[in-house]
PDB file of C-alpha atoms in Angstrom:
ATOM      1  CA  UNK A 331      81.920  13.790 -61.625  1.00  0.00           C
ATOM      2  CA  UNK A 332      80.083  17.030 -61.756  1.00  0.00           C
ATOM      3  CA  UNK A 333      77.029  15.279 -62.450  1.00  0.00           C
ATOM      4  CA  UNK A 334      77.353  13.424 -59.273  1.00  0.00           C
ATOM      5  CA  UNK A 335      78.259  16.847 -57.319  1.00  0.00           C
ATOM      6  CA  UNK A 336      75.361  18.313 -58.716  1.00  0.00           C
ATOM      7  CA  UNK A 337      72.928  15.190 -57.659  1.00  0.00           C
ATOM      8  CA  UNK A 338      74.275  15.130 -54.325  1.00  0.00           C
ATOM      9  CA  UNK A 339      73.825  18.980 -53.893  1.00  0.00           C
ATOM     10  CA  UNK A 340      70.297  18.671 -54.846  1.00  0.00           C
ATOM     11  CA  UNK A 341      69.540  15.872 -52.449  1.00  0.00           C
ATOM     12  CA  UNK A 342      71.163  17.847 -49.461  1.00  0.00           C
ATOM     13  CA  UNK A 343      69.014  21.087 -50.641  1.00  0.00           C
ATOM     14  CA  UNK A 344      65.914  18.750 -50.588  1.00  0.00           C
ATOM     15  CA  UNK A 345      66.654  17.576 -46.864  1.00  0.00           C
ATOM     16  CA  UNK A 346      67.244  21.114 -45.753  1.00  0.00           C
ATOM     17  CA  UNK A 347      64.005  22.110 -47.392  1.00  0.00           C
ATOM     18  CA  UNK A 348      62.132  19.757 -45.499  1.00  0.00           C
ATOM     19  CA  UNK A 349      64.038  20.498 -42.020  1.00  0.00           C
ATOM     20  CA  UNK A 350      62.998  24.310 -42.549  1.00  0.00           C
ATOM     21  CA  UNK A 351      59.331  23.240 -43.466  1.00  0.00           C
ATOM     22  CA  UNK A 352      58.920  21.169 -40.014  1.00  0.00           C
ATOM     23  CA  UNK A 353      60.648  23.838 -38.135  1.00  0.00           C
ATOM     24  CA  UNK A 354      57.987  26.379 -39.645  1.00  0.00           C
ATOM     25  CA  UNK A 355      55.076  23.952 -38.390  1.00  0.00           C
ATOM     26  CA  UNK A 356      56.428  23.515 -35.073  1.00  0.00           C
ATOM     27  CA  UNK A 357      56.794  27.403 -34.426  1.00  0.00           C
ATOM     28  CA  UNK A 358      52.990  27.581 -35.662  1.00  0.00           C
ATOM     29  CA  UNK A 359      53.977  29.297 -38.843  1.00  0.00           C
ATOM     30  CA  UNK A 360      51.585  30.217 -41.458  1.00  0.00           C
ATOM     31  CA  UNK A 361      53.372  27.659 -43.850  1.00  0.00           C
ATOM     32  CA  UNK A 362      50.426  25.243 -44.086  1.00  0.00           C
ATOM     33  CA  UNK A 363      47.033  26.784 -44.542  1.00  0.00           C
ATOM     34  CA  UNK A 364      45.347  23.514 -43.663  1.00  0.00           C
ATOM     35  CA  UNK A 365      47.155  23.143 -40.002  1.00  0.00           C
ATOM     36  CA  UNK A 366      44.618  23.270 -36.997  1.00  0.00           C
ATOM     37  CA  UNK A 367      44.670  27.076 -35.378  1.00  0.00           C
ATOM     38  CA  UNK A 368      46.011  27.272 -31.968  1.00  0.00           C
ATOM     39  CA  UNK A 369      43.871  27.140 -29.030  1.00  0.00           C
ATOM     40  CA  UNK A 370      42.932  30.067 -26.958  1.00  0.00           C
ATOM     41  CA  UNK A 371      41.724  30.298 -23.538  1.00  0.00           C
ATOM     42  CA  UNK A 372      37.917  31.435 -23.331  1.00  0.00           C
ATOM     43  CA  UNK A 373      37.387  34.360 -20.879  1.00  0.00           C
ATOM     44  CA  UNK A 374      33.907  34.904 -21.726  1.00  0.00           C
ATOM     45  CA  UNK A 375      31.394  35.149 -18.683  1.00  0.00           C
ATOM     46  CA  UNK A 376      27.867  34.264 -18.542  1.00  0.00           C
ATOM     47  CA  UNK A 377      25.300  35.502 -16.136  1.00  0.00           C
ATOM     48  CA  UNK A 378      22.158  33.352 -15.035  1.00  0.00           C
ATOM     49  CA  UNK A 379      19.105  34.444 -16.590  1.00  0.00           C
ATOM     50  CA  UNK A 380      17.175  33.449 -13.514  1.00  0.00           C
ATOM     51  CA  UNK A 381      18.522  33.855 -10.010  1.00  0.00           C
ATOM     52  CA  UNK A 382      17.819  31.117  -7.270  1.00  0.00           C
ATOM     53  CA  UNK A 383      17.683  31.955  -3.745  1.00  0.00           C
ATOM     54  CA  UNK A 384      18.390  29.266  -0.951  1.00  0.00           C
ATOM     55  CA  UNK A 385      15.051  28.102   0.498  1.00  0.00           C
ATOM     56  CA  UNK A 386      15.127  26.826   4.154  1.00  0.00           C
ATOM     57  CA  UNK A 387      12.759  23.744   4.430  1.00  0.00           C
ATOM     58  CA  UNK A 388      11.609  23.190   7.711  1.00  0.00           C
ATOM     59  CA  UNK A 389       9.994  19.797   8.863  1.00  0.00           C
ATOM     60  CA  UNK A 390       9.118  21.190  12.567  1.00  0.00           C
ATOM     61  CA  UNK A 391      11.093  18.605  13.710  1.00  0.00           C
ATOM     62  CA  UNK A 392      13.538  21.093  14.537  1.00  0.00           C
ATOM     63  CA  UNK A 393      11.600  22.068  17.594  1.00  0.00           C
ATOM     64  CA  UNK A 394      11.223  18.448  18.949  1.00  0.00           C
ATOM     65  CA  UNK A 395      13.328  15.908  20.586  1.00  0.00           C
ATOM     66  CA  UNK A 396      13.316  12.218  19.569  1.00  0.00           C
ATOM     67  CA  UNK A 397      12.367   9.931  22.489  1.00  0.00           C
ATOM     68  CA  UNK A 398      12.227   6.631  20.592  1.00  0.00           C
ATOM     69  CA  UNK A 399      12.820   5.744  16.902  1.00  0.00           C
ATOM     70  CA  UNK A 400      12.840   2.328  15.140  1.00  0.00           C
ATOM     71  CA  UNK A 401      12.510   0.909  11.725  1.00  0.00           C
ATOM     72  CA  UNK A 402       9.227  -0.451  10.740  1.00  0.00           C
ATOM     73  CA  UNK A 403       6.619  -0.787   8.155  1.00  0.00           C
ATOM     74  CA  UNK A 404       2.770   0.533   8.036  1.00  0.00           C
ATOM     75  CA  UNK A 405      -0.251  -0.321   7.013  1.00  0.00           C
ATOM     76  CA  UNK A 406      -3.558   1.265   7.069  1.00  0.00           C
ATOM     77  CA  UNK A 407      -7.290  -0.250   6.967  1.00  0.00           C
ATOM     78  CA  UNK A 408      -9.570   1.333   4.327  1.00  0.00           C
ATOM     79  CA  UNK A 409     -10.769   1.733   0.850  1.00  0.00           C
ATOM     80  CA  UNK A 410      -9.002   1.625  -2.044  1.00  0.00           C
ATOM     81  CA  UNK A 411      -9.424   4.066  -4.812  1.00  0.00           C
ATOM     82  CA  UNK A 412     -11.249   1.141  -6.816  1.00  0.00           C
ATOM     83  CA  UNK A 413     -13.472   0.605  -3.578  1.00  0.00           C
ATOM     84  CA  UNK A 414     -14.218   4.042  -2.917  1.00  0.00           C
ATOM     85  CA  UNK A 415     -17.809   4.382  -1.841  1.00  0.00           C
ATOM     86  CA  UNK A 416     -18.390   0.735  -1.648  1.00  0.00           C
ATOM     87  CA  UNK A 417     -17.702   0.163   2.179  1.00  0.00           C
ATOM     88  CA  UNK A 418     -15.123  -2.614   0.960  1.00  0.00           C
ATOM     89  CA  UNK A 419     -12.169  -2.028   3.085  1.00  0.00           C
ATOM     90  CA  UNK A 420      -8.722  -3.932   2.969  1.00  0.00           C
ATOM     91  CA  UNK A 421      -5.242  -3.348   4.536  1.00  0.00           C
ATOM     92  CA  UNK A 422      -2.889  -1.150   2.247  1.00  0.00           C
ATOM     93  CA  UNK A 423       0.969  -1.038   2.775  1.00  0.00           C
ATOM     94  CA  UNK A 424       1.628   2.769   3.545  1.00  0.00           C
ATOM     95  CA  UNK A 425       5.255   2.253   3.230  1.00  0.00           C
ATOM     96  CA  UNK A 426       8.560   1.306   5.067  1.00  0.00           C
ATOM     97  CA  UNK A 427      10.572   4.021   7.426  1.00  0.00           C
ATOM     98  CA  UNK A 428      11.492   4.980  10.809  1.00  0.00           C
ATOM     99  CA  UNK A 429       8.641   5.684  13.299  1.00  0.00           C
ATOM    100  CA  UNK A 430       9.361   8.450  15.863  1.00  0.00           C
ATOM    101  CA  UNK A 431       8.337   9.521  19.129  1.00  0.00           C
ATOM    102  CA  UNK A 432       8.875  13.394  19.019  1.00  0.00           C
ATOM    103  CA  UNK A 433       8.587  15.617  22.177  1.00  0.00           C
ATOM    104  CA  UNK A 434       8.038  19.175  21.769  1.00  0.00           C
ATOM    105  CA  UNK A 435      10.593  21.407  23.504  1.00  0.00           C
ATOM    106  CA  UNK A 436       8.233  24.101  24.735  1.00  0.00           C
ATOM    107  CA  UNK A 437       4.880  22.325  25.588  1.00  0.00           C
ATOM    108  CA  UNK A 438       6.339  18.644  25.911  1.00  0.00           C
ATOM    109  CA  UNK A 439       3.403  17.182  23.921  1.00  0.00           C
ATOM    110  CA  UNK A 440       4.557  13.931  22.112  1.00  0.00           C
ATOM    111  CA  UNK A 441       3.369  13.142  18.695  1.00  0.00           C
ATOM    112  CA  UNK A 442       3.998   9.883  16.312  1.00  0.00           C
ATOM    113  CA  UNK A 443       5.618  10.600  13.264  1.00  0.00           C
ATOM    114  CA  UNK A 444       6.757   8.217  10.343  1.00  0.00           C
ATOM    115  CA  UNK A 445       7.993   9.165   6.772  1.00  0.00           C
ATOM    116  CA  UNK A 446       8.628   6.931   4.044  1.00  0.00           C
ATOM    117  CA  UNK A 447      12.221   6.442   3.696  1.00  0.00           C
ATOM    118  CA  UNK A 448      12.933   6.980   0.273  1.00  0.00           C
ATOM    119  CA  UNK A 449      10.062   9.612  -0.449  1.00  0.00           C
ATOM    120  CA  UNK A 450      10.220  11.136   3.193  1.00  0.00           C
ATOM    121  CA  UNK A 451       6.213  11.386   2.594  1.00  0.00           C
ATOM    122  CA  UNK A 452       4.468  11.695   5.804  1.00  0.00           C
ATOM    123  CA  UNK A 453       2.529   8.646   6.438  1.00  0.00           C
ATOM    124  CA  UNK A 454       1.496   8.493  10.245  1.00  0.00           C
ATOM    125  CA  UNK A 455       1.163  11.985  12.109  1.00  0.00           C
ATOM    126  CA  UNK A 456      -0.832  12.082  15.174  1.00  0.00           C
ATOM    127  CA  UNK A 457      -0.345  12.860  19.181  1.00  0.00           C
ATOM    128  CA  UNK A 458      -0.106  10.061  21.376  1.00  0.00           C
ATOM    129  CA  UNK A 459      -3.506  10.225  23.293  1.00  0.00           C
ATOM    130  CA  UNK A 460      -3.501   8.461  26.574  1.00  0.00           C
ATOM    131  CA  UNK A 461      -6.661   6.742  25.252  1.00  0.00           C
ATOM    132  CA  UNK A 462      -5.017   5.227  22.268  1.00  0.00           C
ATOM    133  CA  UNK A 463      -4.906   1.311  22.805  1.00  0.00           C
ATOM    134  CA  UNK A 464      -2.096  -0.849  21.137  1.00  0.00           C
ATOM    135  CA  UNK A 465      -3.835  -4.118  20.061  1.00  0.00           C
ATOM    136  CA  UNK A 466      -1.713  -7.081  19.204  1.00  0.00           C
ATOM    137  CA  UNK A 467      -2.334  -7.973  15.627  1.00  0.00           C
ATOM    138  CA  UNK A 468      -4.132 -11.399  14.995  1.00  0.00           C
ATOM    139  CA  UNK A 469      -1.664 -13.953  14.363  1.00  0.00           C
ATOM    140  CA  UNK A 470       1.701 -11.949  14.941  1.00  0.00           C
ATOM    141  CA  UNK A 471       3.728 -11.103  18.158  1.00  0.00           C
ATOM    142  CA  UNK A 472       5.508  -8.537  16.327  1.00  0.00           C
ATOM    143  CA  UNK A 473       2.691  -6.011  15.081  1.00  0.00           C
ATOM    144  CA  UNK A 474       0.401  -3.688  16.995  1.00  0.00           C
ATOM    145  CA  UNK A 475      -2.771  -2.404  15.679  1.00  0.00           C
ATOM    146  CA  UNK A 476      -4.474   0.847  16.863  1.00  0.00           C
ATOM    147  CA  UNK A 477      -7.181   3.626  15.722  1.00  0.00           C
ATOM    148  CA  UNK A 478      -6.429   7.501  15.666  1.00  0.00           C
ATOM    149  CA  UNK A 479      -7.245  10.853  14.157  1.00  0.00           C
ATOM    150  CA  UNK A 480      -4.303  11.066  11.701  1.00  0.00           C
ATOM    151  CA  UNK A 481      -3.024  14.529  10.464  1.00  0.00           C
ATOM    152  CA  UNK A 482      -0.506  13.036   7.818  1.00  0.00           C
ATOM    153  CA  UNK A 483      -2.570  14.705   4.666  1.00  0.00           C
ATOM    154  CA  UNK A 484      -3.255  17.958   6.737  1.00  0.00           C
ATOM    155  CA  UNK A 485      -6.696  17.212   7.861  1.00  0.00           C
ATOM    156  CA  UNK A 486      -7.818  15.273  10.728  1.00  0.00           C
ATOM    157  CA  UNK A 487      -8.802  11.565   9.563  1.00  0.00           C
ATOM    158  CA  UNK A 488     -10.008   8.534  11.492  1.00  0.00           C
ATOM    159  CA  UNK A 489      -7.571   5.962  10.684  1.00  0.00           C
ATOM    160  CA  UNK A 490      -6.854   2.400  11.723  1.00  0.00           C
ATOM    161  CA  UNK A 491      -3.191   1.698  11.708  1.00  0.00           C
ATOM    162  CA  UNK A 492      -0.940  -1.389  11.739  1.00  0.00           C
ATOM    163  CA  UNK A 493       2.806  -1.188  12.372  1.00  0.00           C
ATOM    164  CA  UNK A 494       4.812  -4.344  11.937  1.00  0.00           C
ATOM    165  CA  UNK A 495       8.553  -4.587  13.382  1.00  0.00           C
ATOM    166  CA  UNK A 496      11.451  -6.786  12.650  1.00  0.00           C
ATOM    167  CA  UNK A 497      11.233  -9.224  15.906  1.00  0.00           C
ATOM    168  CA  UNK A 498       8.981  -9.427  18.900  1.00  0.00           C
ATOM    169  CA  UNK A 499      11.740  -7.890  21.208  1.00  0.00           C
ATOM    170  CA  UNK A 500      11.524  -4.565  18.929  1.00  0.00           C
ATOM    171  CA  UNK A 501       7.655  -4.652  18.924  1.00  0.00           C
ATOM    172  CA  UNK A 502       7.404  -4.915  22.655  1.00  0.00           C
ATOM    173  CA  UNK A 503       9.914  -2.200  23.381  1.00  0.00           C
ATOM    174  CA  UNK A 504       7.868   0.102  20.828  1.00  0.00           C
ATOM    175  CA  UNK A 505       4.624  -0.676  23.202  1.00  0.00           C
ATOM    176  CA  UNK A 506       6.859  -0.062  26.407  1.00  0.00           C
ATOM    177  CA  UNK A 507       7.849   3.391  25.027  1.00  0.00           C
ATOM    178  CA  UNK A 508       4.337   4.191  23.681  1.00  0.00           C
ATOM    179  CA  UNK A 509       2.736   3.572  27.024  1.00  0.00           C
ATOM    180  CA  UNK A 510       5.414   5.451  28.891  1.00  0.00           C
ATOM    181  CA  UNK A 511       5.011   8.311  26.931  1.00  0.00           C
ATOM    182  CA  UNK A 512       0.963   7.962  27.109  1.00  0.00           C
ATOM    183  CA  UNK A 513       1.627   8.270  30.967  1.00  0.00           C
ATOM    184  CA  UNK A 514       3.317  11.397  30.553  1.00  0.00           C
ATOM    185  CA  UNK A 515       0.617  12.873  28.447  1.00  0.00           C
ATOM    186  CA  UNK A 516      -2.058  11.924  30.808  1.00  0.00           C
ATOM    187  CA  UNK A 517      -0.231  13.795  33.212  1.00  0.00           C
ATOM    188  CA  UNK A 518       0.191  16.780  31.007  1.00  0.00           C
ATOM    189  CA  UNK A 519      -3.339  16.826  29.597  1.00  0.00           C
ATOM    190  CA  UNK A 520      -4.675  16.712  32.840  1.00  0.00           C
ATOM    191  CA  UNK A 521      -3.518  20.172  33.850  1.00  0.00           C
ATOM    192  CA  UNK A 522      -0.518  19.499  35.891  1.00  0.00           C
ATOM    193  CA  UNK A 523       2.322  20.954  33.284  1.00  0.00           C
ATOM    194  CA  UNK A 524      -0.053  22.298  30.632  1.00  0.00           C
ATOM    195  CA  UNK A 525       1.182  25.252  28.400  1.00  0.00           C
ATOM    196  CA  UNK A 526      -1.164  28.128  28.283  1.00  0.00           C
ATOM    197  CA  UNK A 527      -0.897  29.027  24.661  1.00  0.00           C
ATOM    198  CA  UNK A 528      -3.105  28.961  21.702  1.00  0.00           C
ATOM    199  CA  UNK A 529      -1.249  25.872  19.885  1.00  0.00           C
ATOM    200  CA  UNK A 530      -1.702  23.872  23.264  1.00  0.00           C
ATOM    201  CA  UNK A 531      -5.392  24.773  23.191  1.00  0.00           C
ATOM    202  CA  UNK A 532      -5.810  23.624  19.430  1.00  0.00           C
ATOM    203  CA  UNK A 533      -3.994  20.449  20.287  1.00  0.00           C
ATOM    204  CA  UNK A 534      -6.008  19.638  23.565  1.00  0.00           C
ATOM    205  CA  UNK A 535      -9.054  20.282  21.570  1.00  0.00           C
ATOM    206  CA  UNK A 536      -7.988  17.727  18.537  1.00  0.00           C
ATOM    207  CA  UNK A 537      -6.870  15.092  21.265  1.00  0.00           C
ATOM    208  CA  UNK A 538      -9.986  15.252  23.232  1.00  0.00           C
ATOM    209  CA  UNK A 539     -12.113  14.770  19.925  1.00  0.00           C
ATOM    210  CA  UNK A 540      -9.986  11.345  19.286  1.00  0.00           C
ATOM    211  CA  UNK A 541     -12.252   8.404  18.618  1.00  0.00           C
ATOM    212  CA  UNK A 542     -11.164   5.010  20.351  1.00  0.00           C
ATOM    213  CA  UNK A 543     -13.395   2.262  19.456  1.00  0.00           C
ATOM    214  CA  UNK A 544     -14.193  -0.076  22.462  1.00  0.00           C
ATOM    215  CA  UNK A 545     -15.647  -3.875  22.370  1.00  0.00           C
ATOM    216  CA  UNK A 546     -19.405  -4.251  23.314  1.00  0.00           C
ATOM    217  CA  UNK A 547     -18.306  -5.888  26.712  1.00  0.00           C
ATOM    218  CA  UNK A 548     -16.850  -2.288  27.765  1.00  0.00           C
ATOM    219  CA  UNK A 549     -13.326  -3.433  27.902  1.00  0.00           C
ATOM    220  CA  UNK A 550     -10.709  -0.503  27.387  1.00  0.00           C
ATOM    221  CA  UNK A 551      -9.424  -2.051  23.972  1.00  0.00           C
ATOM    222  CA  UNK A 552      -9.491  -1.022  20.058  1.00  0.00           C
ATOM    223  CA  UNK A 553     -11.200  -3.028  17.828  1.00  0.00           C
ATOM    224  CA  UNK A 554      -9.563  -4.897  15.096  1.00  0.00           C
ATOM    225  CA  UNK A 555     -10.946  -5.134  11.992  1.00  0.00           C
ATOM    226  CA  UNK A 556      -9.100  -8.202  10.606  1.00  0.00           C
ATOM    227  CA  UNK A 557      -5.465  -9.722  10.616  1.00  0.00           C
ATOM    228  CA  UNK A 558      -3.233  -7.147   9.313  1.00  0.00           C
ATOM    229  CA  UNK A 559      -0.510  -8.487   6.948  1.00  0.00           C
ATOM    230  CA  UNK A 560       2.465 -10.240   8.100  1.00  0.00           C
ATOM    231  CA  UNK A 561       5.383 -11.542   6.618  1.00  0.00           C
ATOM    232  CA  UNK A 562       9.151 -12.538   7.325  1.00  0.00           C
ATOM    233  CA  UNK A 563      10.676  -9.300   7.391  1.00  0.00           C
ATOM    234  CA  UNK A 564      10.057  -5.594   7.917  1.00  0.00           C
TER     235      UNK A 564
END
């Protein structure tokens, strides 16, 4: 009988001991050296090695109003890098984007501007000279071809462009707006509303040197090198 009581007492002591050890672990005690250390919130602060300042990037469109805009695909006619100096010219795709007619808020001059829609690279940028003639692309009723001194790469370069729209109606609307702006520019450049500032004088000088190729018959039109690429969609 005494042995049974002693055995029961031993089992009770073991259960109490296990319960006490568990309570010590729950309270984060030092009973178990292998237990993970409690997490502490870090209060450290780090100062950047280089301080970057906010830089305002200007596109020069801030001083202009949008007269017209439409999505299109642009091509240029010229030599490729492989054909440089050979005189062998072909049509090259410049990109897809939104072509805009922008009027300056101070001098009222209008330019045509187009950027690639992904890279935002400028692919056409020149004033709308009244002498530029939009010629229908051979075999296409939704594409126009013209020549102009372009300033896309920060230097005046005589360039042959072809622009293609999604439909005949959109192409006709672009030509209508382009011709309308040309009439306004004709009045402006004739001295009616010309601004008397240095920037305007430089713009007029650049426009006055714009070369417009004419056919041998003397008709007012721009020569078309060959049919520009055409496809089902812009």
